[in-house]
Coordinates of C-alpha atoms in Angstrom, one line a residue:
X1 CA -26.8 0.3 61.8
X2 CA -27.7 3.6 63.6
X3 CA -26.3 6.9 62.5
X4 CA -24.3 7.1 65.7
X5 CA -22.5 3.8 64.9
X6 CA -22.0 4.6 61.2
X7 CA -20.3 7.9 62.0
X8 CA -17.7 8.5 64.7
X9 CA -19.4 11.7 65.8
X10 CA -21.7 14.5 64.8
X11 CA -20.6 16.8 62.0
X12 CA -19.2 20.0 63.5
X13 CA -21.4 22.7 61.9
X14 CA -20.0 25.5 64.0
X15 CA -16.2 25.4 63.4
X16 CA -15.8 22.4 61.1
X17 CA -14.3 22.6 57.5
X18 CA -14.9 20.8 54.3
X19 CA -12.0 18.5 53.6
X20 CA -11.2 16.2 50.7
X21 CA -12.7 13.1 52.4
X22 CA -16.1 14.8 52.1
X23 CA -15.9 14.3 48.3
X24 CA -14.5 10.8 48.4
X25 CA -17.8 9.0 48.2
X26 CA -17.1 7.2 51.5
X27 CA -18.2 7.5 55.1
X28 CA -17.3 11.2 55.4
X29 CA -19.4 12.0 52.2
X30 CA -22.3 10.0 53.6
X31 CA -22.1 11.9 56.9
X32 CA -22.0 15.3 55.1
X33 CA -25.0 14.4 53.0
X34 CA -27.0 13.0 55.9
X35 CA -26.2 15.5 58.7
X36 CA -26.2 18.7 56.6
X37 CA -27.9 18.3 53.2
X38 CA -30.7 15.8 54.1
X39 CA -31.2 17.7 57.4
X40 CA -32.5 20.7 55.5
X41 CA -33.8 19.3 52.2
X42 CA -35.4 16.0 53.2
X43 CA -38.6 15.0 51.4
X44 CA -40.0 11.6 50.3
X45 CA -38.6 12.0 46.7
X46 CA -35.1 12.9 47.8
X47 CA -35.3 10.0 50.3
X48 CA -35.4 7.5 47.4
X49 CA -31.6 7.8 47.6
X50 CA -30.9 6.7 44.0
X51 CA -28.7 8.3 41.3
X52 CA -31.9 9.5 39.7
X53 CA -35.3 10.3 41.3
X54 CA -38.6 9.0 39.9
X55 CA -41.3 11.6 40.2
X56 CA -44.9 12.1 39.2
X57 CA -46.0 14.5 36.5
X58 CA -49.5 16.0 36.4
X59 CA -49.7 15.1 32.7
X60 CA -49.0 18.5 31.2
X61 CA -46.1 19.6 29.1
X62 CA -42.8 19.4 30.9
X63 CA -40.3 22.3 31.0
X64 CA -36.7 21.9 32.2
X65 CA -34.0 24.5 32.9
X66 CA -30.5 24.5 34.4
X67 CA -28.2 27.2 35.8
X68 CA -24.8 27.4 37.5
X69 CA -24.1 30.0 40.3
X70 CA -20.6 31.3 40.9
X71 CA -21.4 34.6 42.6
X72 CA -18.8 36.6 44.6
X73 CA -19.3 37.3 47.5
X74 CA -21.3 34.3 48.5
X75 CA -23.3 36.3 51.1
X76 CA -24.8 39.7 50.1
X77 CA -27.5 42.0 51.4
X78 CA -30.8 40.3 50.8
X79 CA -29.6 36.7 50.2
X80 CA -26.7 34.3 49.5
X81 CA -25.7 31.9 46.8
X82 CA -28.2 29.3 48.2
X83 CA -31.3 31.4 47.9
X84 CA -30.0 32.8 44.6
X85 CA -29.6 29.2 43.1
X86 CA -33.2 28.3 44.0
X87 CA -34.7 31.6 42.8
X88 CA -32.7 31.7 39.6
X89 CA -33.9 28.3 38.3
X90 CA -37.5 28.8 39.6
X91 CA -37.6 32.0 37.7
X92 CA -36.2 30.5 34.5
X93 CA -39.0 28.0 34.5
X94 CA -41.6 30.5 35.4
X95 CA -40.6 32.7 32.4
X96 CA -42.1 30.0 30.1
X97 CA -45.4 30.2 32.0
X98 CA -44.6 27.0 33.7
X99 CA -45.4 25.9 37.3
X100 CA -42.0 24.9 38.8
X101 CA -42.1 21.6 40.6
X102 CA -38.7 20.0 41.3
X103 CA -35.1 21.0 41.5
X104 CA -31.7 19.3 41.5
X105 CA -28.8 20.7 43.4
X106 CA -25.1 20.1 42.5
X107 CA -22.4 21.5 44.9
X108 CA -18.7 21.9 44.1
X109 CA -17.0 22.6 47.5
X110 CA -13.5 23.9 48.1
X111 CA -11.5 22.1 50.7
X112 CA -11.4 24.2 53.9
X113 CA -14.8 25.9 53.3
X114 CA -16.5 26.4 56.8
X115 CA -19.3 24.0 57.5
X116 CA -21.1 26.7 59.3
X117 CA -21.3 28.7 56.1
X118 CA -22.3 25.7 54.1
X119 CA -25.1 25.0 56.6
X120 CA -26.4 28.5 56.3
X121 CA -26.4 28.3 52.5
X122 CA -28.2 25.0 52.4
X123 CA -30.7 26.2 55.0
X124 CA -31.5 29.2 52.9
X125 CA -32.0 26.9 49.9
X126 CA -34.5 24.9 51.9
X127 CA -36.4 28.1 52.9
X128 CA -36.4 29.5 49.4
X129 CA -37.6 26.2 47.9
X130 CA -40.4 25.9 50.5
X131 CA -41.5 29.5 49.8
X132 CA -41.5 28.9 46.1
X133 CA -43.5 25.7 46.4
X134 CA -40.8 23.4 44.9
X135 CA -38.9 20.4 46.2
X136 CA -35.2 19.7 45.8
X137 CA -35.3 16.0 44.9
X138 CA -31.8 15.0 43.9
X139 CA -28.3 16.3 44.2
X140 CA -24.6 15.8 44.0
X141 CA -21.5 17.0 46.0
X142 CA -17.9 17.2 44.8
X143 CA -14.9 18.6 46.7
X144 CA -11.8 20.2 45.0
X145 CA -8.5 20.9 46.6
X146 CA -7.9 24.2 48.4
X147 CA -7.1 27.0 45.9
X148 CA -8.9 25.2 43.0
X149 CA -12.3 26.5 43.8
X150 CA -13.9 29.6 45.3
X151 CA -15.7 28.3 48.4
X152 CA -18.7 26.9 46.8
X153 CA -20.3 26.7 43.3
X154 CA -23.9 25.5 42.9
X155 CA -25.7 24.1 39.9
X156 CA -29.5 23.8 40.0
X157 CA -31.7 22.2 37.4
X158 CA -35.4 22.5 37.5
X159 CA -38.5 20.7 36.0
X160 CA -41.9 22.3 35.7
X161 CA -45.2 21.8 33.9
X162 CA -47.0 24.2 31.5
X163 CA -50.4 24.2 30.0
X164 CA -50.1 23.2 26.3
X165 CA -52.5 26.0 25.4
X166 CA -50.1 28.6 26.7
X167 CA -47.5 30.0 24.3
X168 CA -45.1 32.4 26.0
X169 CA -41.8 32.7 24.2
X170 CA -39.1 35.2 23.2
X171 CA -40.1 35.2 19.5
X172 CA -43.7 36.2 20.1
X173 CA -43.5 40.0 20.6
X174 CA -45.4 42.0 18.0
X175 CA -45.5 45.6 16.8
X176 CA -48.1 47.4 18.9
X177 CA -47.3 45.4 22.1
X178 CA -46.2 47.2 25.2
X179 CA -43.2 46.5 27.5
X180 CA -43.8 46.2 31.3
X181 CA -41.2 45.7 34.0
X182 CA -42.2 44.5 37.5
X183 CA -40.2 47.0 39.5
X184 CA -36.9 48.9 39.9
X185 CA -33.9 47.9 37.9
X186 CA -30.3 47.2 39.1
X187 CA -31.0 46.4 42.7
X188 CA -29.2 43.0 42.7
X189 CA -26.1 44.3 41.0
X190 CA -25.7 47.2 43.3
X191 CA -26.2 45.0 46.4
X192 CA -23.4 42.8 45.1
X193 CA -21.1 45.7 44.4
X194 CA -21.7 47.1 47.9
X195 CA -20.6 43.9 49.4
X196 CA -17.3 43.7 47.6
X197 CA -14.3 44.8 49.7
X198 CA -12.9 47.0 47.0
X199 CA -16.2 48.6 45.9
X200 CA -17.7 49.7 49.2
X201 CA -20.0 52.6 49.3
X202 CA -22.9 53.6 51.5
X203 CA -26.2 52.2 50.3
X204 CA -29.4 50.8 51.7
X205 CA -30.0 48.7 48.6
X206 CA -30.7 45.0 49.1
X207 CA -30.7 42.4 46.4
X208 CA -34.1 41.8 44.8
X209 CA -33.4 38.1 44.8
X210 CA -36.9 36.4 44.8
X211 CA -38.9 33.7 43.2
X212 CA -41.3 35.2 40.7
X213 CA -43.6 32.1 40.0
X214 CA -46.3 33.4 42.4
X215 CA -46.4 36.8 40.6
X216 CA -46.5 35.1 37.2
X217 CA -49.3 32.7 38.3
X218 CA -51.4 35.8 39.3
X219 CA -50.6 37.4 36.0
X220 CA -51.7 34.3 34.0
X221 CA -54.9 34.1 36.1
X222 CA -56.0 37.4 34.5
X223 CA -56.2 35.6 31.2
X224 CA -54.3 38.4 29.5
X225 CA -52.5 37.2 26.4
X226 CA -48.9 37.5 27.5
X227 CA -46.5 37.2 24.5
X228 CA -43.1 37.2 26.3
X229 CA -41.6 36.9 29.8
X230 CA -38.0 37.4 30.6
X231 CA -36.0 37.9 33.8
X232 CA -33.3 40.5 33.2
X233 CA -30.4 38.9 35.0
X234 CA -26.8 39.1 33.6
X235 CA -26.6 42.1 31.3
X236 CA -29.7 43.7 32.8
X237 CA -32.7 45.2 31.2
X238 CA -30.9 46.4 28.1
X239 CA -29.4 43.0 27.2
X240 CA -32.6 41.2 27.8
X241 CA -34.6 43.6 25.6
X242 CA -32.0 43.2 22.8
X243 CA -32.4 39.4 23.0
X244 CA -36.2 39.7 22.7
X245 CA -36.0 42.2 19.8
X246 CA -33.7 39.8 17.9
X247 CA -35.8 36.7 18.7
X248 CA -39.0 38.4 17.6
X249 CA -37.4 40.4 14.8
X250 CA -38.9 43.6 16.0
X251 CA -37.7 46.9 17.4
X252 CA -38.4 48.2 20.9
X253 CA -38.8 51.9 21.9
X254 CA -38.3 52.8 25.6
X255 CA -39.0 55.9 27.6
X256 CA -36.2 56.7 29.9
X257 CA -38.3 58.5 32.5
X258 CA -40.7 55.6 32.7
X259 CA -38.0 53.1 33.8
X260 CA -38.1 52.6 37.6
X261 CA -34.6 52.9 39.1
X262 CA -34.1 53.7 42.8
X263 CA -32.1 56.9 43.5
X264 CA -29.5 55.0 45.5
X265 CA -28.9 52.7 42.4
X266 CA -28.6 55.7 40.2
X267 CA -26.1 57.3 42.6
X268 CA -24.0 54.1 42.9
X269 CA -23.9 53.5 39.2
X270 CA -22.9 57.1 38.6
X271 CA -20.1 56.7 41.1
X272 CA -18.8 53.6 39.4
X273 CA -19.4 54.7 35.8
X274 CA -22.0 52.1 35.1
X275 CA -25.3 52.2 33.3
X276 CA -28.1 50.9 35.5
X277 CA -29.9 49.5 32.4
X278 CA -27.1 46.9 32.2
X279 CA -26.9 46.0 35.9
X280 CA -28.2 42.5 36.9
X281 CA -31.6 41.8 38.6
X282 CA -32.6 38.6 40.3
X283 CA -36.2 39.3 41.3
X284 CA -37.7 41.3 38.4
X285 CA -39.3 40.4 35.1
X286 CA -40.0 41.9 31.7
X287 CA -43.5 41.3 30.3
X288 CA -44.6 42.0 26.7
X289 CA -48.3 41.9 26.0
X290 CA -50.9 43.6 23.7
X291 CA -51.5 47.2 24.5
X292 CA -55.2 46.7 25.1
X293 CA -54.5 44.3 28.0
X294 CA -51.6 46.2 29.5
X295 CA -53.5 48.3 32.1
X296 CA -55.4 45.2 33.4
X297 CA -52.1 43.4 33.8
X298 CA -50.3 46.3 35.3
X299 CA -53.1 46.8 37.9
X300 CA -52.8 43.1 38.9
X301 CA -49.0 43.2 39.1
X302 CA -49.1 46.3 41.4
X303 CA -51.3 44.3 43.8
X304 CA -48.6 41.7 44.3
X305 CA -45.7 42.4 46.7
X306 CA -43.1 41.7 44.0
X307 CA -44.9 43.9 41.4
X308 CA -45.8 47.0 43.5
X309 CA -43.5 49.2 41.4
X310 CA -44.5 47.7 38.0
X311 CA -44.4 50.2 35.1
X312 CA -45.0 50.4 31.4
X313 CA -41.7 51.5 30.0
X314 CA -42.1 51.3 26.2
X315 CA -43.5 49.7 23.1
X316 CA -42.7 47.2 20.4
X317 CA -42.3 48.7 17.0
X318 CA -41.6 47.5 13.4
X319 CA -37.8 47.8 12.8
X320 CA -35.9 45.7 10.2
X321 CA -32.7 46.3 12.2
X322 CA -34.2 45.0 15.5
X323 CA -32.8 47.9 17.5
X324 CA -33.7 48.9 21.0
X325 CA -33.8 52.6 21.3
X326 CA -34.8 55.0 24.0
X327 CA -36.3 58.5 24.3
X328 CA -34.1 60.2 26.8
X329 CA -35.2 62.5 29.6
X330 CA -34.0 65.4 27.5
X331 CA -36.2 64.5 24.6
X332 CA -33.5 63.0 22.4
X333 CA -33.1 59.4 21.2
X334 CA -30.3 56.9 21.6
X335 CA -29.6 53.3 20.8
X336 CA -29.6 50.9 23.8
X337 CA -27.1 48.4 22.4
X338 CA -26.0 44.9 23.7
X339 CA -23.7 44.9 26.7
X340 CA -20.1 44.8 25.4
X341 CA -17.9 42.8 27.7
X342 CA -18.7 42.5 31.4
X343 CA -19.6 45.5 33.6
X344 CA -18.8 43.6 36.8
X345 CA -18.0 39.9 36.9
X346 CA -19.4 37.1 39.2
X347 CA -22.7 38.9 39.6
X348 CA -24.9 35.7 39.7

């Protein structure tokens, strides 16, 4: 039976809305999948059409990660929930030193959500996946009644492969290591804040939302002995460094003046009473490596578009309390503690 005969007409991707029938598992569900999701995401593995997809593995160690995305607003300067969902899971895999290969995508749609917006979101997912060199090979769609969702939520799970000789993990930082960041902190969080109706202010900051697997592949190609990689998303740089200090049972000493933060981000955070060290990032990484290899790694990172503003911001020290502390611009010292509560909700 042809698509024209199976469905009464084409899906209206300009003015159409999601309705409850799109989550029923019947003809309307099949039409949404075929004429919107498959249209953008089609590949031979997805085309198997089963509840699970059989896929080849290069024979290395497998790595898997999953993340759910509930950002508000759905569209923001520099991206949307679709590109964010792909980049977030690709980056989680890459932080283990893995090469991301395959993603799943689960959608929870609210009745009445515009199909034009959904089309834009899925198209951006397809573009992000292609740029990152991964395929979305399985997925699921559910629809909830109007008022019981928030437009669209997306869950992505990912699978990658990692060389068994590579050991990159949060518990491997050692006293004498240095801490490197790949660029300016807080861009994503400020971009989200600038898009929210009740937090508008003039800024040219766009989200740094990006897939970091290409940058990490170049870093690994230097054969530098990288101990830890982490993407400082929710809770920002400060929270991620506290996590690493606790995992590795070490202390971390930062230099405030060495941390790259754009003036517009500083100004926005000052206006809102926020500390940029706790503001979310979606296209930056933290790298901890031996001091003797830091300059080689830094030079390589700065040659990559996503690492052009990379900087050494501190060092790993012995500390039985596992504190993160910072030498301030005024020459004093302060503890950089865990984030208490939520600076701004629904950031990723």
